[in-house]
Amino acid sequence: MGIFRSRKTYYMYNPQTLEYERVYPSAKERIAVALRNLSIGLFIGFIAFFTFIHFLSSPMEALLRKENKLLQTQYEMLLKELGQANDVLEDMRQRDEYLYRAIFHADSIPQSIRNSGFGGSNRYEHLKGLSNSELVIETAKKMDILKKQLYIQSNSLEELISLGKDMEHKIRCIPAIQPIADKDLKRMASGYGMRTDPFYHIPKFHTGMDFTAAIGTEIYATANGTVIHASYKQGYGNCVIIDHGYDYKTLYGHIDKYKVRVGQKVARGEFIATVGNTGKSKGPHLHYEVIYKGRHENPVNYYFKDLTPEEYDRMLQIADNHGQVMD
């Protein structure tokens, strides 16, 4: 016996009559069939729906994943570049601290200022909810450090520029050339140090350098400054003294004629007087002194502007010889 269906009409084979007879299913059977068909339909529908969603959203999800990966790569590159920038800034800080500030005799920037924090423990709290938050926070921290160090270094460079301008002025005011034209170094008679007094023939400290030259030879200011003395001075005869500022003064003794007056501003290399033989002097010459903070300095250390290294070495050798003291 078998059952077959045609257009929701059910038949069963009757072996006794050898015919298919129509069968009328019960309500329970009809419900079961309906539920089975509904389940199959729902199953097929869910499969179709998720298949559709999958194929519909995959390109968008793939694009988002690609963009997220690209963004992460960019953050990593930015973090690396920030690290390199901080390395460059650290090199600048080292030069600032141990080179430029040493040259200009400037005080160091306290480490408490260079390494001070930003304040606020929750400064990066708002970044914690982001994707790749650790990478974002680390990048933000490095950016903050870089901005702060740039600000400090910028202020330091402004200070150094100001010191440099002052140093440029100071350099013009430091004695740096010979007071008479002596390129061949043949006019220096005696250097700085213990010498025998030509009048009393006893050891005496010679506080300057003597340059032999004919009367009327031009004498030049060795640095910028202001004339504070232009008259006779015991032991030096006619004498010019220039105040250069920055605790420097120079003295030019035994001169013949003045070319400047007290209060006059002079520049390095300016013609200020002529060589003479006035005062305590054994012959025409210039007695030249450099005075720093009230103490006499060896003038040989102040010819760096107009002598080559080789000429300077020769000058040192000549200055070390006792030579002939002229005053």
CSV table of C-alpha atoms in Angstrom, one decimal:
chain,number,residue,atom,x,y,z
A,1,MET,CA,0.0,0.0,0.0
A,2,GLY,CA,1.4,3.3,-0.8
A,3,ILE,CA,0.3,6.9,-0.7
A,4,PHE,CA,0.8,9.5,-3.3
A,5,ARG,CA,-0.2,13.2,-3.5
A,6,SER,CA,-1.4,15.4,-6.3
A,7,ARG,CA,-2.1,19.0,-5.8
A,8,LYS,CA,-2.7,18.6,-2.1
A,9,THR,CA,-5.1,15.7,-2.7
A,10,TYR,CA,-3.9,12.4,-1.1
A,11,TYR,CA,-4.6,8.8,-2.5
A,12,MET,CA,-3.8,5.4,-1.0
A,13,TYR,CA,-3.6,2.1,-3.0
A,14,ASN,CA,-6.2,-0.5,-1.9
A,15,PRO,CA,-4.9,-4.0,-2.7
A,16,GLN,CA,-8.4,-5.5,-2.3
A,17,THR,CA,-10.0,-3.3,-4.9
A,18,LEU,CA,-6.8,-2.9,-6.8
A,19,GLU,CA,-7.5,0.9,-7.0
A,20,TYR,CA,-6.2,4.1,-5.6
A,21,GLU,CA,-8.7,5.6,-3.2
A,22,ARG,CA,-8.8,9.2,-2.0
A,23,VAL,CA,-7.6,9.7,1.5
A,24,TYR,CA,-8.7,12.6,3.7
A,25,PRO,CA,-5.8,13.4,6.2
A,26,SER,CA,-6.6,14.4,9.8
A,27,ALA,CA,-6.2,17.9,11.1
A,28,LYS,CA,-3.1,16.8,13.0
A,29,GLU,CA,-1.5,15.4,9.9
A,30,ARG,CA,-2.3,18.6,7.9
A,31,ILE,CA,-0.7,20.7,10.7
A,32,ALA,CA,2.3,18.5,10.8
A,33,VAL,CA,2.7,18.9,7.0
A,34,ALA,CA,2.2,22.6,7.2
A,35,LEU,CA,4.8,23.0,10.0
A,36,ARG,CA,7.3,20.8,8.0
A,37,ASN,CA,6.8,22.9,4.9
A,38,LEU,CA,7.2,26.1,7.0
A,39,SER,CA,10.4,24.9,8.6
A,40,ILE,CA,11.9,24.0,5.3
A,41,GLY,CA,10.9,27.4,3.9
A,42,LEU,CA,12.3,29.3,6.9
A,43,PHE,CA,15.6,27.3,6.7
A,44,ILE,CA,15.9,28.0,3.0
A,45,GLY,CA,15.0,31.7,3.7
A,46,PHE,CA,17.7,32.1,6.5
A,47,ILE,CA,20.3,30.5,4.2
A,48,ALA,CA,19.4,32.9,1.4
A,49,PHE,CA,19.3,35.9,3.8
A,50,PHE,CA,22.7,35.3,5.3
A,51,THR,CA,24.2,34.5,2.0
A,52,PHE,CA,22.9,37.8,0.6
A,53,ILE,CA,24.1,39.7,3.7
A,54,HIS,CA,27.5,38.1,3.4
A,55,PHE,CA,28.0,38.9,-0.2
A,56,LEU,CA,26.5,42.4,0.3
A,57,SER,CA,28.7,43.4,3.3
A,58,SER,CA,32.0,41.7,2.5
A,59,PRO,CA,33.3,44.5,0.2
A,60,MET,CA,32.5,47.1,2.7
A,61,GLU,CA,34.1,45.1,5.6
A,62,ALA,CA,37.2,44.4,3.4
A,63,LEU,CA,37.5,48.1,2.7
A,64,LEU,CA,37.2,49.0,6.4
A,65,ARG,CA,39.8,46.4,7.3
A,66,LYS,CA,42.1,47.7,4.6
A,67,GLU,CA,41.7,51.3,5.8
A,68,ASN,CA,42.2,50.3,9.5
A,69,LYS,CA,45.4,48.5,8.5
A,70,LEU,CA,46.6,51.5,6.5
A,71,LEU,CA,45.8,53.8,9.4
A,72,GLN,CA,47.8,51.6,11.8
A,73,THR,CA,50.7,51.6,9.4
A,74,GLN,CA,50.6,55.4,9.2
A,75,TYR,CA,50.5,55.7,13.0
A,76,GLU,CA,53.6,53.4,13.3
A,77,MET,CA,55.4,55.4,10.7
A,78,LEU,CA,54.5,58.7,12.5
A,79,LEU,CA,55.7,57.2,15.8
A,80,LYS,CA,59.0,56.3,14.2
A,81,GLU,CA,59.4,59.8,12.6
A,82,LEU,CA,58.6,61.4,16.0
A,83,GLY,CA,61.3,59.3,17.6
A,84,GLN,CA,63.8,60.4,15.0
A,85,ALA,CA,62.7,64.0,15.4
A,86,ASN,CA,63.3,63.7,19.2
A,87,ASP,CA,66.7,62.3,18.5
A,88,VAL,CA,67.6,65.3,16.4
A,89,LEU,CA,66.2,67.6,19.0
A,90,GLU,CA,68.3,65.8,21.7
A,91,ASP,CA,71.4,66.4,19.6
A,92,MET,CA,70.6,70.1,19.4
A,93,ARG,CA,70.0,70.1,23.2
A,94,GLN,CA,73.5,68.6,23.7
A,95,ARG,CA,75.1,71.2,21.5
A,96,ASP,CA,73.2,73.9,23.2
A,97,GLU,CA,74.2,72.8,26.6
A,98,TYR,CA,77.8,71.8,26.2
A,99,LEU,CA,79.0,73.9,23.2
A,100,TYR,CA,77.0,77.1,22.6
A,101,ARG,CA,76.4,77.9,26.2
A,102,ALA,CA,80.0,77.2,27.1
A,103,ILE,CA,81.2,79.5,24.3
A,104,PHE,CA,78.9,82.4,25.5
A,105,HIS,CA,79.5,81.6,29.2
A,106,ALA,CA,75.7,81.2,29.6
A,107,ASP,CA,74.0,79.4,32.5
A,108,SER,CA,72.6,75.9,31.7
A,109,ILE,CA,68.8,75.4,31.4
A,110,PRO,CA,67.8,73.6,34.6
A,111,GLN,CA,66.9,69.9,34.0
A,112,SER,CA,63.8,70.5,36.1
A,113,ILE,CA,62.6,72.8,33.3
A,114,ARG,CA,63.7,70.6,30.4
A,115,ASN,CA,62.2,67.4,31.9
A,116,SER,CA,59.1,68.9,33.5
A,117,GLY,CA,55.9,66.9,33.0
A,118,PHE,CA,52.6,67.9,31.4
A,119,GLY,CA,50.4,67.5,34.4
A,120,GLY,CA,47.1,65.6,34.7
A,121,SER,CA,47.1,61.8,34.9
A,122,ASN,CA,44.0,61.6,32.7
A,123,ARG,CA,45.5,63.6,29.8
A,124,TYR,CA,45.0,60.8,27.4
A,125,GLU,CA,41.9,59.2,28.9
A,126,HIS,CA,39.7,60.2,26.0
A,127,LEU,CA,41.9,58.2,23.6
A,128,LYS,CA,41.5,54.9,25.4
A,129,GLY,CA,38.3,54.0,23.6
A,130,LEU,CA,39.7,54.3,20.2
A,131,SER,CA,40.8,51.4,18.0
A,132,ASN,CA,44.6,50.7,18.5
A,133,SER,CA,44.4,53.1,21.5
A,134,GLU,CA,47.8,52.2,22.9
A,135,LEU,CA,49.5,53.1,19.6
A,136,VAL,CA,47.4,56.4,19.4
A,137,ILE,CA,48.3,57.3,23.0
A,138,GLU,CA,52.0,56.6,22.5
A,139,THR,CA,52.0,58.8,19.4
A,140,ALA,CA,50.2,61.6,21.2
A,141,LYS,CA,52.7,61.4,24.1
A,142,LYS,CA,55.7,61.7,21.7
A,143,MET,CA,54.0,64.6,20.0
A,144,ASP,CA,53.5,66.4,23.3
A,145,ILE,CA,57.1,65.8,24.3
A,146,LEU,CA,58.4,67.1,20.9
A,147,LYS,CA,56.3,70.2,21.1
A,148,LYS,CA,57.4,71.0,24.6
A,149,GLN,CA,61.1,70.4,23.8
A,150,LEU,CA,60.8,72.5,20.7
A,151,TYR,CA,59.3,75.3,22.7
A,152,ILE,CA,62.2,75.2,25.3
A,153,GLN,CA,64.8,74.9,22.6
A,154,SER,CA,63.3,77.8,20.6
A,155,ASN,CA,63.5,80.0,23.7
A,156,SER,CA,67.1,78.8,24.3
A,157,LEU,CA,68.1,79.7,20.7
A,158,GLU,CA,66.6,83.1,21.1
A,159,GLU,CA,68.7,83.7,24.2
A,160,LEU,CA,71.8,82.4,22.4
A,161,ILE,CA,71.1,84.7,19.4
A,162,SER,CA,70.9,87.6,21.8
A,163,LEU,CA,74.2,86.5,23.5
A,164,GLY,CA,75.7,86.0,20.0
A,165,LYS,CA,74.9,89.6,19.0
A,166,ASP,CA,76.4,90.8,22.3
A,167,MET,CA,79.4,88.6,21.7
A,168,GLU,CA,79.8,90.1,18.2
A,169,HIS,CA,80.0,93.5,19.8
A,170,LYS,CA,82.3,92.2,22.5
A,171,ILE,CA,84.7,90.7,20.0
A,172,ARG,CA,85.1,94.1,18.4
A,173,CYS,CA,86.0,95.5,21.8
A,174,ILE,CA,88.6,92.9,22.6
A,175,PRO,CA,92.2,93.9,21.6
A,176,ALA,CA,93.1,91.8,18.7
A,177,ILE,CA,95.7,93.4,16.4
A,178,GLN,CA,99.2,94.9,16.8
A,179,PRO,CA,99.2,98.6,17.6
A,180,ILE,CA,101.6,99.4,14.7
A,181,ALA,CA,102.2,97.9,11.3
A,182,ASP,CA,104.6,95.1,12.0
A,183,LYS,CA,103.8,92.3,9.5
A,184,ASP,CA,107.4,91.2,9.3
A,185,LEU,CA,107.7,91.1,13.1
A,186,LYS,CA,110.9,93.1,13.1
A,187,ARG,CA,109.8,96.0,15.3
A,188,MET,CA,109.3,94.2,18.6
A,189,ALA,CA,112.1,95.1,21.0
A,190,SER,CA,110.9,93.5,24.2
A,191,GLY,CA,108.1,91.4,25.5
A,192,TYR,CA,106.1,91.0,28.7
A,193,GLY,CA,107.7,89.7,31.9
A,194,MET,CA,110.8,90.2,34.0
A,195,ARG,CA,113.4,92.4,32.2
A,196,THR,CA,116.5,94.5,33.2
A,197,ASP,CA,115.6,98.1,33.6
A,198,PRO,CA,117.7,100.1,31.0
A,199,PHE,CA,118.1,103.0,33.3
A,200,TYR,CA,118.7,101.4,36.7
A,201,HIS,CA,120.0,98.0,35.5
A,202,ILE,CA,118.0,96.0,38.0
A,203,PRO,CA,115.3,93.3,37.4
A,204,LYS,CA,111.9,94.8,36.8
A,205,PHE,CA,108.6,93.5,35.6
A,206,HIS,CA,107.8,94.8,32.1
A,207,THR,CA,104.0,95.2,32.0
A,208,GLY,CA,103.7,95.5,28.2
A,209,MET,CA,105.5,95.1,24.9
A,210,ASP,CA,107.9,97.6,23.2
A,211,PHE,CA,107.8,98.2,19.4
A,212,THR,CA,110.7,100.1,17.9
A,213,ALA,CA,109.7,102.5,15.1
A,214,ALA,CA,110.6,105.9,13.7
A,215,ILE,CA,109.1,109.0,15.2
A,216,GLY,CA,105.9,109.7,13.4
A,217,THR,CA,105.0,106.1,12.7
A,218,GLU,CA,101.2,105.6,12.9
A,219,ILE,CA,99.7,103.9,16.0
A,220,TYR,CA,96.4,102.2,15.7
A,221,ALA,CA,93.6,101.4,18.2
A,222,THR,CA,93.6,97.6,18.7
A,223,ALA,CA,89.9,97.4,19.4
A,224,ASN,CA,86.7,99.5,19.5
A,225,GLY,CA,86.4,101.8,22.6
A,226,THR,CA,86.4,105.3,24.1
A,227,VAL,CA,89.5,107.4,24.7
A,228,ILE,CA,89.7,108.1,28.5
A,229,HIS,CA,93.2,109.6,28.6
A,230,ALA,CA,95.2,111.6,26.1
A,231,SER,CA,97.9,113.5,28.0
A,232,TYR,CA,101.3,113.1,29.7
A,233,LYS,CA,101.5,110.2,32.3
A,234,GLN,CA,104.5,109.7,34.6
A,235,GLY,CA,106.8,107.1,33.3
A,236,TYR,CA,105.0,106.8,29.9
A,237,GLY,CA,105.4,110.3,28.6
A,238,ASN,CA,102.6,111.3,26.2
A,239,CYS,CA,100.1,108.5,26.6
A,240,VAL,CA,96.7,107.4,25.2
A,241,ILE,CA,94.5,105.1,27.2
A,242,ILE,CA,91.3,103.5,25.6
A,243,ASP,CA,88.5,101.9,27.6
A,244,HIS,CA,87.0,99.1,25.4
A,245,GLY,CA,84.3,98.0,27.8
A,246,TYR,CA,83.9,94.4,29.1
A,247,ASP,CA,86.8,95.2,31.6
A,248,TYR,CA,89.4,95.8,28.8
A,249,LYS,CA,91.7,98.8,28.5
A,250,THR,CA,94.8,99.4,26.4
A,251,LEU,CA,97.6,101.9,26.9
A,252,TYR,CA,99.9,103.5,24.3
A,253,GLY,CA,103.0,105.2,25.8
A,254,HIS,CA,105.9,107.4,24.7
A,255,ILE,CA,103.9,108.8,21.7
A,256,ASP,CA,104.7,112.0,19.8
A,257,LYS,CA,101.4,113.4,18.6
A,258,TYR,CA,97.8,112.8,19.5
A,259,LYS,CA,95.2,112.1,16.8
A,260,VAL,CA,92.3,111.6,19.3
A,261,ARG,CA,90.9,113.4,22.3
A,262,VAL,CA,89.3,112.3,25.6
A,263,GLY,CA,85.7,111.1,25.1
A,264,GLN,CA,86.2,110.2,21.4
A,265,LYS,CA,84.9,106.9,20.1
A,266,VAL,CA,87.4,104.9,18.2
A,267,ALA,CA,87.3,101.7,16.1
A,268,ARG,CA,89.8,98.9,15.8
A,269,GLY,CA,92.5,99.9,13.3
A,270,GLU,CA,91.8,103.7,13.6
A,271,PHE,CA,94.8,106.0,13.6
A,272,ILE,CA,95.1,107.4,17.1
A,273,ALA,CA,98.7,108.8,17.6
A,274,THR,CA,102.3,108.7,16.3
A,275,VAL,CA,105.3,107.0,17.7
A,276,GLY,CA,107.6,109.2,19.8
A,277,ASN,CA,110.3,109.3,22.4
A,278,THR,CA,108.7,111.0,25.3
A,279,GLY,CA,108.9,110.1,29.0
A,280,LYS,CA,111.2,107.4,30.4
A,281,SER,CA,112.5,106.1,27.1
A,282,LYS,CA,115.8,105.0,25.6
A,283,GLY,CA,114.7,105.7,22.0
A,284,PRO,CA,111.7,106.1,19.6
A,285,HIS,CA,109.3,103.3,20.3
A,286,LEU,CA,105.8,102.4,21.4
A,287,HIS,CA,105.1,100.9,24.8
A,288,TYR,CA,101.8,98.9,24.5
A,289,GLU,CA,99.8,97.4,27.4
A,290,VAL,CA,96.6,95.4,27.7
A,291,ILE,CA,94.8,95.6,31.0
A,292,TYR,CA,91.9,93.3,31.9
A,293,LYS,CA,89.9,93.8,35.1
A,294,GLY,CA,92.7,96.1,36.4
A,295,ARG,CA,95.5,93.6,35.8
A,296,HIS,CA,98.1,93.7,33.1
A,297,GLU,CA,97.9,90.9,30.5
A,298,ASN,CA,100.5,89.6,28.1
A,299,PRO,CA,99.8,91.5,24.9
A,300,VAL,CA,101.1,88.7,22.9
A,301,ASN,CA,97.8,86.8,23.6
A,302,TYR,CA,95.9,89.6,21.8
A,303,TYR,CA,97.2,89.5,18.2
A,304,PHE,CA,95.0,86.8,16.9
A,305,LYS,CA,93.2,89.0,14.4
A,306,ASP,CA,96.2,90.0,12.2
A,307,LEU,CA,98.7,87.1,12.5
A,308,THR,CA,98.7,83.7,10.9
A,309,PRO,CA,99.3,80.7,13.1
A,310,GLU,CA,102.9,80.6,11.8
A,311,GLU,CA,103.4,84.3,12.5
A,312,TYR,CA,101.9,83.9,15.9
A,313,ASP,CA,104.4,81.1,16.8
A,314,ARG,CA,107.2,83.4,15.7
A,315,MET,CA,105.8,86.2,17.8
A,316,LEU,CA,105.7,84.0,20.9
A,317,GLN,CA,109.3,83.0,20.3
A,318,ILE,CA,110.4,86.6,20.0
A,319,ALA,CA,108.4,87.6,23.0
A,320,ASP,CA,110.0,84.9,25.1
A,321,ASN,CA,113.5,86.4,24.5
A,322,HIS,CA,114.4,89.1,26.9
A,323,GLY,CA,115.4,91.6,24.1
A,324,GLN,CA,116.1,95.2,24.6
A,325,VAL,CA,113.8,97.0,27.0
A,326,MET,CA,113.3,100.6,25.7
A,327,ASP,CA,111.7,102.1,28.9
